[in-house]
Coordinates of C-alpha atoms and ligand atoms in Angstrom, one line a residue:
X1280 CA 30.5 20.1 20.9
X1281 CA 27.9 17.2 21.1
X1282 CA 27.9 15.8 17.7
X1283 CA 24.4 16.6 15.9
X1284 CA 22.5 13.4 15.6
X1285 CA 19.5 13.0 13.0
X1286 CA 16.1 13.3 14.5
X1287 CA 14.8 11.0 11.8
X1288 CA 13.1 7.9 13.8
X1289 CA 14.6 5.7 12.2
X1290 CA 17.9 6.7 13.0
X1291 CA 16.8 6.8 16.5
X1292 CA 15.7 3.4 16.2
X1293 CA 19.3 2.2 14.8
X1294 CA 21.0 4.5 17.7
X1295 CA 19.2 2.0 20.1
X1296 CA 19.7 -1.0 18.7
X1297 CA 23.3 0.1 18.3
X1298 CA 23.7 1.1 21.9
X1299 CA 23.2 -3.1 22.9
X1300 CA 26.4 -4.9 23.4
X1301 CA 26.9 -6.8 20.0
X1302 CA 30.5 -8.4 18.5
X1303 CA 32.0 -6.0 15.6
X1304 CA 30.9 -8.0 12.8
X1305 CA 27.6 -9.4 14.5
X1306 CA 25.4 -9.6 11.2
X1307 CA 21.8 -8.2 12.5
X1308 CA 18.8 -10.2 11.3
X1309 CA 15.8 -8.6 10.3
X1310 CA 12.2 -10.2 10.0
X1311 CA 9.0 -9.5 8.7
X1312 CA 6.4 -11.8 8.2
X1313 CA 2.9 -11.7 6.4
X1314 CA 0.2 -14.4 5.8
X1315 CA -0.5 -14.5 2.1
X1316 CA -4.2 -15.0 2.7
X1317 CA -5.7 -12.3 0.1
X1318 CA -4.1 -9.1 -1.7
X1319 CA -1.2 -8.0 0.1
X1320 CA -1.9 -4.0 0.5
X1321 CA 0.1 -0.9 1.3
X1322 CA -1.1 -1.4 4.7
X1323 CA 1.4 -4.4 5.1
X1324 CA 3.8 -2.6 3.1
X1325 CA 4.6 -0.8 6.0
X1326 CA 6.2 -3.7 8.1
X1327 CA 8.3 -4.4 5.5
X1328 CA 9.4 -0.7 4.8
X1329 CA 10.0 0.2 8.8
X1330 CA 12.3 -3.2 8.4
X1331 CA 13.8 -2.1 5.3
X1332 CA 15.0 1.3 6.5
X1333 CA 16.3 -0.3 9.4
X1334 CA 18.5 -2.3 7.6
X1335 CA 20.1 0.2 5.2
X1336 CA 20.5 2.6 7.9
X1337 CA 22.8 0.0 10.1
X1338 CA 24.5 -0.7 6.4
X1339 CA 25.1 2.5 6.3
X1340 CA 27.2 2.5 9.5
X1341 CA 29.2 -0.4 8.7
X1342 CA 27.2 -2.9 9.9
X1343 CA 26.4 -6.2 7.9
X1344 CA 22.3 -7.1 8.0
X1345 CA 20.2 -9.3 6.6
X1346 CA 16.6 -8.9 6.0
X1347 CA 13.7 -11.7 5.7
X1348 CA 10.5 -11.9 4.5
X1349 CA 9.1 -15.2 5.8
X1350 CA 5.9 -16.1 4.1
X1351 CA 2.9 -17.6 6.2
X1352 CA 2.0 -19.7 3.8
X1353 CA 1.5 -22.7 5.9
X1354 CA -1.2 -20.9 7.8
X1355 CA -4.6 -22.3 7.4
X1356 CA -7.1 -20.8 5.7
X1357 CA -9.2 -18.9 8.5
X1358 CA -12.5 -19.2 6.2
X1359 CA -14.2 -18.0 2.4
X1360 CA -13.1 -14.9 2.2
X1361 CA -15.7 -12.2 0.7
X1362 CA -13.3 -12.8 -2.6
X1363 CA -13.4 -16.3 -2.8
X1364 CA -15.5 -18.4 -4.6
X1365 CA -17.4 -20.6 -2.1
X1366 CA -17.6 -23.6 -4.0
X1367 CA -14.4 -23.8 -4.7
X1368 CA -13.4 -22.9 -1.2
X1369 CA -15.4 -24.2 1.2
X1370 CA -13.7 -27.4 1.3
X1371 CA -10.4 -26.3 2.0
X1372 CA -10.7 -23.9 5.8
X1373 CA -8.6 -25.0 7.5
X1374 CA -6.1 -26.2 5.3
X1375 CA -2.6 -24.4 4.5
X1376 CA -2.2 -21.9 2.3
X1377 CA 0.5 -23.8 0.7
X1378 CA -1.4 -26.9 -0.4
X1379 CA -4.6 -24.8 -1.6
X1380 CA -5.2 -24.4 -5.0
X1381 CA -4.9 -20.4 -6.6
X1382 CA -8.0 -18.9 -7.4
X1383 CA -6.8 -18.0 -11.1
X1384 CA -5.5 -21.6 -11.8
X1385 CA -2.0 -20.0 -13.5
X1386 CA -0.2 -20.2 -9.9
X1387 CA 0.9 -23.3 -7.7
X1388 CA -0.9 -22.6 -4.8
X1389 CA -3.3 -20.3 -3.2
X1390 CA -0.4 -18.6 -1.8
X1391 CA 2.1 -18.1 -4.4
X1392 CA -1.1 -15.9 -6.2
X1393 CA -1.0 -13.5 -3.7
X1394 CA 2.9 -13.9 -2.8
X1395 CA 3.8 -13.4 -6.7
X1396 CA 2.8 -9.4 -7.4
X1397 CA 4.0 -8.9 -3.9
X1398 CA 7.2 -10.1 -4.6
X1399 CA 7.5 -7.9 -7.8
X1400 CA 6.0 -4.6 -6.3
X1401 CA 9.2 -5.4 -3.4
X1402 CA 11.7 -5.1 -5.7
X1403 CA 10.1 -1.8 -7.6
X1404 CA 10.5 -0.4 -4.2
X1405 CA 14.2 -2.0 -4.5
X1406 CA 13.8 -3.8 -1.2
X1407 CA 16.2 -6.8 -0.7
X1408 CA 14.3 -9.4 0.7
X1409 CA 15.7 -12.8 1.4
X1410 CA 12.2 -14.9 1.3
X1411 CA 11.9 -18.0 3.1
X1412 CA 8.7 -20.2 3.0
X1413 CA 7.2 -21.0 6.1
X1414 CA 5.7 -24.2 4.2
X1415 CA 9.6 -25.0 3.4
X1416 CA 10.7 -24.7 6.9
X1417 CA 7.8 -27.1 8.7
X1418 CA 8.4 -29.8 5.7
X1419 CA 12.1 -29.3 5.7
X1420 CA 12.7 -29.9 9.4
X1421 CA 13.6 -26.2 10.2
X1422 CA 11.3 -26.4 12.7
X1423 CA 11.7 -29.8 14.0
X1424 CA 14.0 -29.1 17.2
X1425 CA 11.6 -26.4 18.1
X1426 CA 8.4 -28.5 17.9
X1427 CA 10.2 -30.9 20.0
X1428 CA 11.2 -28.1 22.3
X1429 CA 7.1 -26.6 22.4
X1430 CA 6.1 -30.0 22.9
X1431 CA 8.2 -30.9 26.1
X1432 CA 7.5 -27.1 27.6
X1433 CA 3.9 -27.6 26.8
X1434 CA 2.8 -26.5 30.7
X1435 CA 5.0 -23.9 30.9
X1436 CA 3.8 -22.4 27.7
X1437 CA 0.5 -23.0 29.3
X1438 CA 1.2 -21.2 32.4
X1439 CA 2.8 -18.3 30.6
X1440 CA -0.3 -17.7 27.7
X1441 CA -3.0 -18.0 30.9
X1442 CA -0.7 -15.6 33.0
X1443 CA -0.5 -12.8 30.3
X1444 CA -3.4 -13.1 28.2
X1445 CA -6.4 -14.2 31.2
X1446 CA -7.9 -16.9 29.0
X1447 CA -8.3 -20.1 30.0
X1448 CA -6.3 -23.0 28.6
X1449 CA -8.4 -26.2 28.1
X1450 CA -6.4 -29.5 29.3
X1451 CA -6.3 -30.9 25.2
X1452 CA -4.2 -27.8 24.2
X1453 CA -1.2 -28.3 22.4
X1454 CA 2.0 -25.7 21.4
X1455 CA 1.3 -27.8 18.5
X1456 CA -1.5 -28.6 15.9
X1457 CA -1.1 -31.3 13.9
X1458 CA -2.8 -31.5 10.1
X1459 CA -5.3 -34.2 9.4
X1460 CA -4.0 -37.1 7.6
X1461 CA -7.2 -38.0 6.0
X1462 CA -9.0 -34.6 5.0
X1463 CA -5.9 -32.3 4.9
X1464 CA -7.2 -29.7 7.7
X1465 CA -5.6 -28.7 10.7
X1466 CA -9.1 -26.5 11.5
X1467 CA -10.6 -28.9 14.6
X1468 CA -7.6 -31.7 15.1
X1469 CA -6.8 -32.1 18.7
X1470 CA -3.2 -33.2 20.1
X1471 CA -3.8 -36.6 22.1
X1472 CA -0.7 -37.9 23.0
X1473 CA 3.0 -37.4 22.6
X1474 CA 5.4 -40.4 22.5
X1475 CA 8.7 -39.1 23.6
X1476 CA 11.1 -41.3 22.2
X1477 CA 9.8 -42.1 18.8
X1478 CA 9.0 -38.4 18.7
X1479 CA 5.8 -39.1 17.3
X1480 CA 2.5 -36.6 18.1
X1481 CA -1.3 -38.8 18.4
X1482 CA -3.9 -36.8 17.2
X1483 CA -7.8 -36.8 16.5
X1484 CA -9.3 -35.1 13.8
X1485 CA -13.3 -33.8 14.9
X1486 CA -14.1 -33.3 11.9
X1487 CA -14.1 -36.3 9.8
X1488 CA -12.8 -38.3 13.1
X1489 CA -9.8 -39.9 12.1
X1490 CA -7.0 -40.6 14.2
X1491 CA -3.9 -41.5 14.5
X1492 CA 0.5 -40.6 15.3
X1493 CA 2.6 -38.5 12.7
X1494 CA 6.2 -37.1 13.0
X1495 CA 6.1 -33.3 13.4
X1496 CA 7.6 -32.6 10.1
X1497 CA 5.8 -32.0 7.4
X1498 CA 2.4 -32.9 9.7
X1499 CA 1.5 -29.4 11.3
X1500 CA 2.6 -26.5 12.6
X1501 CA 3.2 -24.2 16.0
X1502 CA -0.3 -22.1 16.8
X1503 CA 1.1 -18.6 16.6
X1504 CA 1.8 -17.5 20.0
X1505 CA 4.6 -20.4 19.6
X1506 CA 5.8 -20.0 16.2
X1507 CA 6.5 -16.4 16.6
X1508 CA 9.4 -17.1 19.0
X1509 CA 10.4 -20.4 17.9
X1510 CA 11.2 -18.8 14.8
X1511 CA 13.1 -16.0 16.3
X1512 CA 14.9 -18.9 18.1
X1513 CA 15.9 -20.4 15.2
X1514 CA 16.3 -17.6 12.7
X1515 CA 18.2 -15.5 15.4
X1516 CA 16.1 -12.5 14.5
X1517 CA 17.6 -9.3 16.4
X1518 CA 14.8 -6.8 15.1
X1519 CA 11.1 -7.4 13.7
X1520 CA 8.6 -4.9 13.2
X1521 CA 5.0 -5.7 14.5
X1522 CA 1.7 -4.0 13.7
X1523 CA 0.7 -2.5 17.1
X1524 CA -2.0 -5.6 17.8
X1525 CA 1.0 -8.1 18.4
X1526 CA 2.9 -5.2 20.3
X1527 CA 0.3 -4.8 23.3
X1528 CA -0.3 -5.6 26.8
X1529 CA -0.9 -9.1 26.8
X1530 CA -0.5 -9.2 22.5
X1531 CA 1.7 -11.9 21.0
X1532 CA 4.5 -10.4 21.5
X1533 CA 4.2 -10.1 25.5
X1534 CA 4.0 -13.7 25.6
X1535 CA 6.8 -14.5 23.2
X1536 CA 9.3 -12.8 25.3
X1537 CA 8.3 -14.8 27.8
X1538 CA 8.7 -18.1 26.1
X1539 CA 12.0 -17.4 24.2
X1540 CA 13.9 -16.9 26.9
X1541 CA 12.2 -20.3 29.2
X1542 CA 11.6 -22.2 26.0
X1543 CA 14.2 -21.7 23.8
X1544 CA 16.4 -19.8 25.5
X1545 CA 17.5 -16.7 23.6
X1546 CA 16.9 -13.2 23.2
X1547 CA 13.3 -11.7 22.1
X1548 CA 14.1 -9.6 18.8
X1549 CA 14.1 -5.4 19.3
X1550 CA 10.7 -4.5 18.5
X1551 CA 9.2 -2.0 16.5
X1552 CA 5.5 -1.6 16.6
X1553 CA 4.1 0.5 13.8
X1554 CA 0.1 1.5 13.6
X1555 CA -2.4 0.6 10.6
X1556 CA -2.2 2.1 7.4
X1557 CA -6.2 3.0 7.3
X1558 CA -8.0 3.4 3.8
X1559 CA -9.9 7.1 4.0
X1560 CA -13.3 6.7 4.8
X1561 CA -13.0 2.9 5.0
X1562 CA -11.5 2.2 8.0
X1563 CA -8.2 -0.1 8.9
X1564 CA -7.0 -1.7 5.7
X1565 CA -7.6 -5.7 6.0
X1566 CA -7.4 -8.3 3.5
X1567 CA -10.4 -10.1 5.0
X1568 CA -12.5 -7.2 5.1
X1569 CA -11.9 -6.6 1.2
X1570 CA -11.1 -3.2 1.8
X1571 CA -7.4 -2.4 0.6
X1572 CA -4.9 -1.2 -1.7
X1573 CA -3.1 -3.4 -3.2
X1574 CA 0.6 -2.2 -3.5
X1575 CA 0.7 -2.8 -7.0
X1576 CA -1.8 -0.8 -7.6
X1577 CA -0.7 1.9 -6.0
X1578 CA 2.2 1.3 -8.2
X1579 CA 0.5 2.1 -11.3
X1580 CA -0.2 5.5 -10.2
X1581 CA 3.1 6.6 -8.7
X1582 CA 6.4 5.8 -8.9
X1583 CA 8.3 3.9 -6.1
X1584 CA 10.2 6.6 -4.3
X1585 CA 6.5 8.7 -3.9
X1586 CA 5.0 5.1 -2.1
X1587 CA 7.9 4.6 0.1
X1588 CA 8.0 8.2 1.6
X1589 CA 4.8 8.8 2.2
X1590 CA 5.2 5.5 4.3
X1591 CA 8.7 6.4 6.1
X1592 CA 7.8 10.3 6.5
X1593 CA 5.1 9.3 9.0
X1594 CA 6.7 7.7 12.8
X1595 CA 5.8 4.3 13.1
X1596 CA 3.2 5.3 15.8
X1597 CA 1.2 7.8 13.7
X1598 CA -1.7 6.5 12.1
X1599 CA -1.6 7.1 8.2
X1600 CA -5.0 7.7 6.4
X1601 CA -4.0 6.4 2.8
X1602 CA -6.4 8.5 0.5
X1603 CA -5.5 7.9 -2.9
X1604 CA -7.0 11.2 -4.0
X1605 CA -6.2 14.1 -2.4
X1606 CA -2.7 12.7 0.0
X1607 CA -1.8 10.9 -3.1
X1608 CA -1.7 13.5 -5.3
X1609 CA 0.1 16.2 -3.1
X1610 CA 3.0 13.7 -1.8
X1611 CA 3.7 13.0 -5.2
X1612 CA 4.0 17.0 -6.2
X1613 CA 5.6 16.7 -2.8
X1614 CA 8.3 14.9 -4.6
X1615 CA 8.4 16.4 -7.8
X1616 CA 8.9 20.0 -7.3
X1617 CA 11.5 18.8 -4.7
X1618 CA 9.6 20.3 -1.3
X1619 CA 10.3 17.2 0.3
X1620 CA 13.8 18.2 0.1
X1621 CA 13.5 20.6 2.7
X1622 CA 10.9 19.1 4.3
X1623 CA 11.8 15.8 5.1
X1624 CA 15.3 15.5 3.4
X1625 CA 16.2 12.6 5.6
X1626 CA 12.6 10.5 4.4
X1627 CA 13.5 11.2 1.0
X1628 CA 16.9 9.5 0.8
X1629 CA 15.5 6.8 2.7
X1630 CA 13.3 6.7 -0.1
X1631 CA 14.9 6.7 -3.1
X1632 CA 14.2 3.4 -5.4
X1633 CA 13.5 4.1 -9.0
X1634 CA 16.2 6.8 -10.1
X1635 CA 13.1 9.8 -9.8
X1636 CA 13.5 12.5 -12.4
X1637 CA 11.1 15.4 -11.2
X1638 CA 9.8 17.4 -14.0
X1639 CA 8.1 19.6 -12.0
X1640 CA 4.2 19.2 -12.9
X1641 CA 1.2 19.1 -10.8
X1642 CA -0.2 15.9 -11.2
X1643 CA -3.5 17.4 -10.6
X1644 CA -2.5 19.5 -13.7
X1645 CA -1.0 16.5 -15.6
X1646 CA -4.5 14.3 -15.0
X1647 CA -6.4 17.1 -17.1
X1648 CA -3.8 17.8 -19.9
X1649 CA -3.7 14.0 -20.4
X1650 CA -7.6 13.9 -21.0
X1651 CA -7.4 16.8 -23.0
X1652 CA -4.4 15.6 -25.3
X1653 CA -6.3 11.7 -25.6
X1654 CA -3.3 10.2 -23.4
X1655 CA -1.1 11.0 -26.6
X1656 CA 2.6 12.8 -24.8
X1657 CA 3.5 14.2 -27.7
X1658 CA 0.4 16.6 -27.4
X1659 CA 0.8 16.5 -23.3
X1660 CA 4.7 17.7 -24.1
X1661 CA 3.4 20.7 -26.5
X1662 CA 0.4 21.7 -24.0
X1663 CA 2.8 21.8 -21.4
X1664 CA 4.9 23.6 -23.1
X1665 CA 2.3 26.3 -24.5
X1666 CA 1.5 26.7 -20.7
X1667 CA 5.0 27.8 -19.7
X1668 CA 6.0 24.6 -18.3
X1669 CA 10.1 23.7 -19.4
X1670 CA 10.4 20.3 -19.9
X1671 CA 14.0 19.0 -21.6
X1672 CA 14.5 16.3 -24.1
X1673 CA 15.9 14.4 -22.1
X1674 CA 13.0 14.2 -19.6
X1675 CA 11.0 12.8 -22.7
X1676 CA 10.7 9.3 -21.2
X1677 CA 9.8 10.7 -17.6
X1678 CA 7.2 12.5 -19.0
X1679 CA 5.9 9.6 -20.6
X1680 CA 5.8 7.6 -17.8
X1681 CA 4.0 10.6 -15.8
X1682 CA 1.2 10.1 -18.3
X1683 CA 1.1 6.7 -18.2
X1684 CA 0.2 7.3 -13.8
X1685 CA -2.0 10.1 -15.0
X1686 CA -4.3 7.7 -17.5
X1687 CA -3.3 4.4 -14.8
X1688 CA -4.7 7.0 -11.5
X1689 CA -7.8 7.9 -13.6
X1690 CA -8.6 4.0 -14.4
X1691 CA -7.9 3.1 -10.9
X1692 CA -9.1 5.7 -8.3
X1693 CA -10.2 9.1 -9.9
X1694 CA -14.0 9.7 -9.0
X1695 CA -16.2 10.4 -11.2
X1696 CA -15.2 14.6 -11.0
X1697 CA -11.7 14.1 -12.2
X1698 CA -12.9 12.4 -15.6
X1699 CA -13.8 14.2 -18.6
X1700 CA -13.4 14.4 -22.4
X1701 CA -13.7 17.0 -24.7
X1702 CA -16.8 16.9 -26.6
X1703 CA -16.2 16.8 -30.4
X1704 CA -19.2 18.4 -31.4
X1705 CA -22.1 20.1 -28.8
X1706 CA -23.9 17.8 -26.6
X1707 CA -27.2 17.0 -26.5
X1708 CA -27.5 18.8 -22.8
X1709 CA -27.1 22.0 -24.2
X1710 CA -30.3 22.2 -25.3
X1711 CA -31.6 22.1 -21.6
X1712 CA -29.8 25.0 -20.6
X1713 CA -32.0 28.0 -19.7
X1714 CA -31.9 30.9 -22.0
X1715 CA -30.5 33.1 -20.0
X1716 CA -27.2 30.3 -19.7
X1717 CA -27.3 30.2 -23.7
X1718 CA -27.2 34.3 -23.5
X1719 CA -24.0 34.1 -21.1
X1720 CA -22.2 31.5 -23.4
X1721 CA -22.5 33.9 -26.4
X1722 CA -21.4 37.0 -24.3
X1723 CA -18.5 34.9 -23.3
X1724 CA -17.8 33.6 -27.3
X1725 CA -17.7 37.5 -27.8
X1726 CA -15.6 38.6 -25.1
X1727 CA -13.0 35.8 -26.2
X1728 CA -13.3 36.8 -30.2
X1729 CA -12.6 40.2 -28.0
X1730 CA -9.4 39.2 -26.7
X1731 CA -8.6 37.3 -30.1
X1732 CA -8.9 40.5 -32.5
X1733 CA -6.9 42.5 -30.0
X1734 CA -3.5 39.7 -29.6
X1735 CA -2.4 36.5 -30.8
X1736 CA -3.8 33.9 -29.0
X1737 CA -0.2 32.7 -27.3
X1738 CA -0.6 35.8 -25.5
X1739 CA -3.9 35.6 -23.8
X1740 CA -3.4 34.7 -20.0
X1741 CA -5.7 32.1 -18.5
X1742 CA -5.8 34.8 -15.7
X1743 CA -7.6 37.0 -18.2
X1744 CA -9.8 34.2 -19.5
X1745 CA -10.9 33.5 -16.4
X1746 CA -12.0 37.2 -15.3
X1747 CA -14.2 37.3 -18.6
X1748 CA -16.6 34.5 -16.9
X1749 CA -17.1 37.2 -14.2
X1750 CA -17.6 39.9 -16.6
X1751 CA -20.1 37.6 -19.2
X1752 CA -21.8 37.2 -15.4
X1753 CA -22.1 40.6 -14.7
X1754 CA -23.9 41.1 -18.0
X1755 CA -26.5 38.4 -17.4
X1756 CA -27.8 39.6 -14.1
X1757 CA -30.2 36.4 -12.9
X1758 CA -27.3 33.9 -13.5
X1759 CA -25.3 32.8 -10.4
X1760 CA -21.7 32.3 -11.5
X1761 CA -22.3 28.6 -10.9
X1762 CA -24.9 28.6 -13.4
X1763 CA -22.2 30.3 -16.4
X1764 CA -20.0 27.8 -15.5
X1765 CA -22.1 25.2 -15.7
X1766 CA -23.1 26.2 -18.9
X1767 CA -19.7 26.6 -20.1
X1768 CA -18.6 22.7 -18.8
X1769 CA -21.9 21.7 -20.5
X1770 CA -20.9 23.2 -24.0
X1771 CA -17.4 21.4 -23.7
X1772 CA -17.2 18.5 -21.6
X1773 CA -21.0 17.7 -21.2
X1774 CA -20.7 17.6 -17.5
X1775 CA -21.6 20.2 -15.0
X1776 CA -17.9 20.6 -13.5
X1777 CA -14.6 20.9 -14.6
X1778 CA -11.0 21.8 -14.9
X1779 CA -10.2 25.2 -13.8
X1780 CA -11.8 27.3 -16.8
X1781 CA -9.3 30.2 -17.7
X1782 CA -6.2 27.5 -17.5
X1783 CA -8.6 24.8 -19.8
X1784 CA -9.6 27.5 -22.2
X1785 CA -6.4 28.5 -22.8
X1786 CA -5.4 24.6 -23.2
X1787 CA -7.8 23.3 -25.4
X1788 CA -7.3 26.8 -27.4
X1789 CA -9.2 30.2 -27.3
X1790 CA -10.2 30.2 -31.2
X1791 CA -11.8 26.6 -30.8
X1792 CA -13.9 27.5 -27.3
X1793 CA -14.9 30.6 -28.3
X1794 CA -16.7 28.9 -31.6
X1795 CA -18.1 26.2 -29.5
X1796 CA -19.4 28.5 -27.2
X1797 CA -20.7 30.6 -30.5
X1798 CA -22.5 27.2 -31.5
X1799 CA -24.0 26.7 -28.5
X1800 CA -25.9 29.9 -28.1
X1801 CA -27.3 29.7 -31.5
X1802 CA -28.5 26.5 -30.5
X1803 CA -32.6 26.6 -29.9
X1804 CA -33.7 24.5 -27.4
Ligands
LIG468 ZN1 -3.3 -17.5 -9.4
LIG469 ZN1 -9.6 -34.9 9.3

């Protein structure tokens, strides 16, 4: 009998990696890399989770890995991003990230304020990243030999970038691009000369024209389509994922292949190329567009082992359209009442992070009882409980932290529908309702004072509530049932929609609506 491997792609992924000739205790490297140019969002999150299900995958056979986040942060600035402010920016495109100052003045540099709440948010998703500083490798001579290396092959880099990509290669460009001395930009400074033995590079800066020779450390950088594979060079990187740009036909990783093996003659990494994370209605997620979700955010609303599988359930390939309503909401019930289990059992032990207690809640269900009980759980614990939900004592802090999402997801992304409070006495809208709506609310305050005389009120089903809107409906023959409802959300929450009305009747207690609802049909308009 064949023996039954998973289907799970990641597991495929390892089988393949697995299947090229390594030595026993080879330690596989894997690297991820993002430029820490704005808000890092869950659509980045998704390089570093393909990479860190890799590596406790091949830890799980045996193997030893590593895994690396290197931070881009001597990138330049590409311009004034939408969330910049411009006179404080302006000055510094083309500078590196690294030597910009942070837009809230509490960080060291530009880059450490976006790097910082990355950085958390990995390990709440408890993943082990060993972070190295692209900054700290150019200035401490990591990247020397390989600079030297791009300088010398500089035609054949040439010849390989016009061959795969078609674009011509103007005679002044350089593997290498050097940062001004004088104004700190390495946005229009062209390579003029490079002297060999003293292993100096001559440069000319177009935009405030000085000029002049610097050693390579510490005085520029690789342009990308070098870096990439100098660094797996030197960082011996066996496996990287790559966001499906770099993967294609002619991308950057088609040409760092290339010159890896001719340039610095080792082994392009295995490559897994993994498609956008796009925000619902809104398009790919991108930090210079403005349009993203931060992972801390995210967060706030759900706990770590809910992010990470929604990310690892999906193959690589797949598009995922993040909505933070409705996809939100069910992957975390997903979750809780343990569907995933036998859903996607292999996703959800990749996922684990946080030590997830379910209690078995709808969140959809949650977000209203919190409203309804003022964020207090105590109150959320004894509604819950009225409504036949069992929650132990020893789930007490679990179900405080639910509430905490519930109140954190309402701040953050409910619209406007979601939102509601109880009114303490009747609105002011009442009075527009039509008389025929004020008729309906006092046929329903009598069908519930009904139902009250008849059993106690912990015995009144919100399936019963419910049917007496139909009935009060029935009774008032020119209302739509839109309109009772409406008239009923009006009396309670001000607002023309609502929670489910038998369920939030029976919630906010029978005796109390059916008063309100007495109150309001008295009221003259
Ligand atoms: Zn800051
Ligand atoms: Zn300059």
């Amino acid at each position: 009998m064949p023996e039954r491997k998973s289907q799970h792609w990641a597991d495929r992924i390892v089988d393949q990696i697995l299947a090229q000739p390594h030595p026993e205790d080879h330690v596989y490297h894997i690297v991820t890399g993002i430029t820490p140019s704005g808000r890092i969002h869950i659509g980045n999150l998704r390089e570093v989770l393909t990479a860190d299900v890799i590596y406790r995958i091949l830890q799980e056979r045996g193997k030893k890995a590593k895994l690396f986040y290197v931070a881009d942060d001597y990138d330049p600035l590409r311009k004034v991003y939408p969330f910049l402010d411009p006179q404080k920016y302006q000055k510094f495109v083309g500078h590196p990230l690294s030597d910009i100052p942070c837009p809230c003045d509490q960080h060291p540099s530009y880059a450490e304020h976006f790097l910082e709440p990355f950085l958390a948010s990995m390990s709440q998703l408890k993943i082990d990243l060993t972070v190295l500083r692209a900054s700290e490798l150019y200035k401490g001579g990591r990247y020397n030999q390989v600079i030297i290396q791009a300088l010398e092959a500089r035609d054949t880099i040439a010849e390989i970038l016009f061959r795969l990509t078609g674009k011509e290669i103007d005679e002044f460009w350089s593997p290498f691009v050097p940062i001004c001395e004088s104004c700190g930009s390495m946005a229009e400074t062209k390579v003029i000369g490079w002297d060999r033995e003293r292993e100096l590079v001559g440069y000319l800066c177009q935009q405030c024209q000085n000029q002049g020779w610097v050693p390579v450390q510490g005085h520029g950088k690789l342009t990308w389509r070098v870096d990439w594979p100098a660094r797996w060079s030197f960082l011996n990187v066996d496996i990287e994922p790559m966001g499906k740009d770099h993967g294609s036909k002619g991308g950057s990783y088609d040409t760092g292949q290339e010159i890896v093996r001719r340039v610095f003659h080792k082994e392009p990494p295995f490559p897994i190329v993994y498609e956008w994370i796009r925000l619902e209605g809104m398009g790919d997620m991108s930090s210079s567009k403005g349009n993203v979700v931060a992972i801390e955010d995210v967060l706030k609303v759900v706990p770590a082992d809910v992010l990470r599988y929604l990310i690892i359930k999906a193959l690589p390939k797949q598009r995922i359209n993040f909505d933070p309503v409705n996809q939100l909401l069910n992957v975390f019930d997903e979750v809780d009442n343990e569907q995933a289990k036998y859903r996607d059992p292999r996703s959800l032990e990749l996922s684990l992070a946080s030590g997830f207690v379910p209690i078995k809640v709808p969140f959809n269900h949650l977000i209203s009882i919190v409203q309804i009980a003022g964020g207090d759980p105590a109150r959320v614990s004894a509604i819950l409980k009225r409504g036949g939900y069992q929650i132990p004592e020893s789930s007490a802090k679990e179900l405080e932290e639910r509430c905490r999402y519930a109140l954190n997801w309402l701040e953050h992304f409910a619209p406007a529908e979601y939102r509601f409070s109880v009114a303490e006495s009747i609105p002011q809208s009442v009075q527009s309702l039509t008389p025929s709506q004020r008729r309906v609310l006092g046929k329903l305050s009598d069908l519930l004072s009904t139902m009250l005389s008849q059993k106690e009120e912990k015995d009144i089903s919100a399936e019963e509530i419910h049917r007496s809107f139909y009935e009060a409906a029935q009774q008032e023959k020119d209302l739509s049932i839109k309109e009772v409802f409406q008239a009923f959300y009006t009396a309670l929450i001000d607002k023309e929609h609502g929670p489910r009305a038998g369920w939030f009747v029976k919630t906010i207690g029978v005796e109390f609506v059916q008063k309100r609802l007495a109150e309001a049909s008295a009221i003259e308009a």
